[in-house]
Coordinates of C-alpha atoms and ligand atoms in Angstrom, one line a residue:
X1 CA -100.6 -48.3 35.1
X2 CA -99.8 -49.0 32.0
X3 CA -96.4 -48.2 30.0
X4 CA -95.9 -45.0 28.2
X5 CA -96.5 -45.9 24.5
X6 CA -94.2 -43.9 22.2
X7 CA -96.3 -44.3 19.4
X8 CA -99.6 -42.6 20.8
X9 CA -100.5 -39.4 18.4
X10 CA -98.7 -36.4 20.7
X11 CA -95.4 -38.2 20.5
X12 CA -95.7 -38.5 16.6
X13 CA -96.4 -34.4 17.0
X14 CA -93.5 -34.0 19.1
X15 CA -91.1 -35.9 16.5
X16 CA -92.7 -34.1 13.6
X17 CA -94.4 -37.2 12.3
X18 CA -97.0 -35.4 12.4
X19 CA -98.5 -31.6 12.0
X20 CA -99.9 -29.4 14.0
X21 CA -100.8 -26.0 14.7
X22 CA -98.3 -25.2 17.0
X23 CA -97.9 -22.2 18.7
X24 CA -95.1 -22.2 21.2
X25 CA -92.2 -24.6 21.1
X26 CA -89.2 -24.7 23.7
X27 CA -86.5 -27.9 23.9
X28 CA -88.5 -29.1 27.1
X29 CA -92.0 -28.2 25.5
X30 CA -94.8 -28.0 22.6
X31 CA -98.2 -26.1 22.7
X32 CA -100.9 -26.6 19.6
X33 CA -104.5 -26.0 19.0
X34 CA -106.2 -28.9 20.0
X35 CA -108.5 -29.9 16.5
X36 CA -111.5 -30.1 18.3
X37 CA -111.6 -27.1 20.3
X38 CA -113.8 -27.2 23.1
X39 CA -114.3 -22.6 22.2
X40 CA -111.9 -20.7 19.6
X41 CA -108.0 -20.7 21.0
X42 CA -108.2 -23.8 22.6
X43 CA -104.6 -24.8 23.3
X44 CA -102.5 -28.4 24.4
X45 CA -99.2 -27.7 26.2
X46 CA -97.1 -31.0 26.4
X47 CA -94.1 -31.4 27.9
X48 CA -91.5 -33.3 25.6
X49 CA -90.1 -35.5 27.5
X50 CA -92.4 -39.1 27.6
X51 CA -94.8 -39.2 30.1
X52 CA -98.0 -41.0 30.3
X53 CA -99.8 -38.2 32.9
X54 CA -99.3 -36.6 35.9
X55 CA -98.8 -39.9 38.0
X56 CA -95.3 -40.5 35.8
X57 CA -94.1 -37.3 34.8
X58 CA -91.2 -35.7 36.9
X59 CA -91.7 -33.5 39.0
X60 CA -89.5 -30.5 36.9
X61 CA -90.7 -31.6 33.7
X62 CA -94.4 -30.9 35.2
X63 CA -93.1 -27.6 36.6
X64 CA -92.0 -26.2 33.1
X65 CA -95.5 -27.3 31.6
X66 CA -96.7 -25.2 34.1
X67 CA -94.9 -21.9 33.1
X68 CA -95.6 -22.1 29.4
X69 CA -99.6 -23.2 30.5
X70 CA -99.3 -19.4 31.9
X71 CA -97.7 -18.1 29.3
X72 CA -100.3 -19.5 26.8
X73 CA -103.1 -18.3 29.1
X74 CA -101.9 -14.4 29.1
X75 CA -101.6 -14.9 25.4
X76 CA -104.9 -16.3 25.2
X77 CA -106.4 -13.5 27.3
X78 CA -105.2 -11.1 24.9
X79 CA -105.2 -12.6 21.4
X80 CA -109.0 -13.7 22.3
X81 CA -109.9 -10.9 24.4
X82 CA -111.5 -13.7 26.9
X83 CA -113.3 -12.8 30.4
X84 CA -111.6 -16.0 31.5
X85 CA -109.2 -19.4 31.3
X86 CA -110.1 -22.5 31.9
X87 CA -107.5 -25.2 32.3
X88 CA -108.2 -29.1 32.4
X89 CA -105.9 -31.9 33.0
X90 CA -107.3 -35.7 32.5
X91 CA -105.4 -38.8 33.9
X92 CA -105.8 -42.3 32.8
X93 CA -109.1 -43.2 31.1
X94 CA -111.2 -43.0 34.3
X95 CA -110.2 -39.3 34.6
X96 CA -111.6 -38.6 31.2
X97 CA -107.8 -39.1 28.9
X98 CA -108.0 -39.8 26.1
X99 CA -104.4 -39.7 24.4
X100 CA -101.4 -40.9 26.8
X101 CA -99.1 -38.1 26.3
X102 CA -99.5 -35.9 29.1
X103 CA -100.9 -32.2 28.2
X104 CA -103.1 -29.2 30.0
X105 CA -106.2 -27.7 28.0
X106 CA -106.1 -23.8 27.9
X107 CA -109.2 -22.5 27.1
X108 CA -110.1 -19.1 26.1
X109 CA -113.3 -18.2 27.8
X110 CA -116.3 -15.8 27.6
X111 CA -119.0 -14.5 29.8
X112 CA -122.0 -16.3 29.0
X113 CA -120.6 -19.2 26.7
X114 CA -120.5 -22.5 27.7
X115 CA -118.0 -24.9 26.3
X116 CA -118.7 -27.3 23.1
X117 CA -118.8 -31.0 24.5
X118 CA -115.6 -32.9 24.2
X119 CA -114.8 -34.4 20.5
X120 CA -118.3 -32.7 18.9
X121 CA -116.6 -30.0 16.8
X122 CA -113.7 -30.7 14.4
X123 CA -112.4 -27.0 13.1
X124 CA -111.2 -25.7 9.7
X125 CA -107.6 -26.4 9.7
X126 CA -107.6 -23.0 8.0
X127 CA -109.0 -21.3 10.9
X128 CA -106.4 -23.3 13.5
X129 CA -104.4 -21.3 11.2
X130 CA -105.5 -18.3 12.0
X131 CA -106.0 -18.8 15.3
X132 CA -102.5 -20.1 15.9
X133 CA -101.1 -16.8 14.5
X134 CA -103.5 -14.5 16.8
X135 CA -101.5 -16.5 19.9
X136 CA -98.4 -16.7 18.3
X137 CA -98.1 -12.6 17.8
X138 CA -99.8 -12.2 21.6
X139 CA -96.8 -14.5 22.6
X140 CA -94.2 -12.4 20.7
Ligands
AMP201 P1 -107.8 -35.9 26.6 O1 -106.8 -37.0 26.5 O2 -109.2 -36.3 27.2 O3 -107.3 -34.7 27.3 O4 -108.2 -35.5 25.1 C1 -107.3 -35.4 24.0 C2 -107.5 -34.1 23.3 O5 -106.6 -34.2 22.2 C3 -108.9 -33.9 22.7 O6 -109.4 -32.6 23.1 C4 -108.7 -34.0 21.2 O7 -109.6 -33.1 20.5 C5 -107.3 -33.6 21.1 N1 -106.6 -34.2 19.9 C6 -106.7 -35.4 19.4 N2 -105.9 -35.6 18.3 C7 -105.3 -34.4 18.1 C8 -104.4 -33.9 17.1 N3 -103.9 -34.7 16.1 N4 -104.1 -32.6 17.1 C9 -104.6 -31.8 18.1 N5 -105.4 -32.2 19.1 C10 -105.8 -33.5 19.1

């Protein structure tokens, strides 16, 4: 596997090189709206410390990106009124990744409504904004 690359675009987001529309931030995590959003709320949760996927992270580290993935997903539920969560994890290009920072999708969900195909829809950074603050005050 390759090495972790601590330039790749979540790890410029975690240092504050560059923004994002973050919603939840802990010293051992980061959650933001993904910009392409797969439905409306659609949510990263990285852990902070480097880690390529789930084949190199450690094993605590993984564990605490698991509590705040719940955490977003009750949020989610409410700020979104969803029916439902779905939550994807991709590992190494042949499992569908695409950056090399490790991070879970939390997806809002809806009876009925199928997701957007990956990458097909880039949204309004002004509505990120507003969708950041609907998770943000469910979080609060
Ligand atoms: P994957 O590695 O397959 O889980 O896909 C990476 C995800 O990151 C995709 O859903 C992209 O839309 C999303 N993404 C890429 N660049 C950014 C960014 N600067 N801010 C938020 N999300 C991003």
């Amino acid at each position: 596997m390759a090495e972790y690359d601590p330039d790749n675009i979540f790890a410029k987001i975690i240092r504050g090189d560059l923004p994002a529309h973050k919603v939840y931030e802990d010293d051992k995590a980061l959650a933001f709206l993904d910009i392409m959003p797969r439905a409306p709320g659609h949510t990263l949760v990285l852990p902070k410390a480097p880690a390529r996927n789930i084949l190199d992270i450690k094993p605590d580290d993984l564990a605490h990106v698991a509590r705040i993935v719940q955490k977003i997903a009750v949020a989610q539920k409410k700020a979104f009124k969803a029916d439902g969560i779905t939550i994807q994890q991709f590992n190494e290009q042949a499992g569908g990744q695409v950056v090399f920072h490790l991070h879970v999708h939390v997806i809002p969900r809806k009876n009925g409504v199928s997701l957007r195909p990956p990458a097909s829809f880039k949204e309004e950074a002004e509505v990120l904004g507003d969708h950041a603050a609907l998770i943000k005050a469910a979080l609060a």
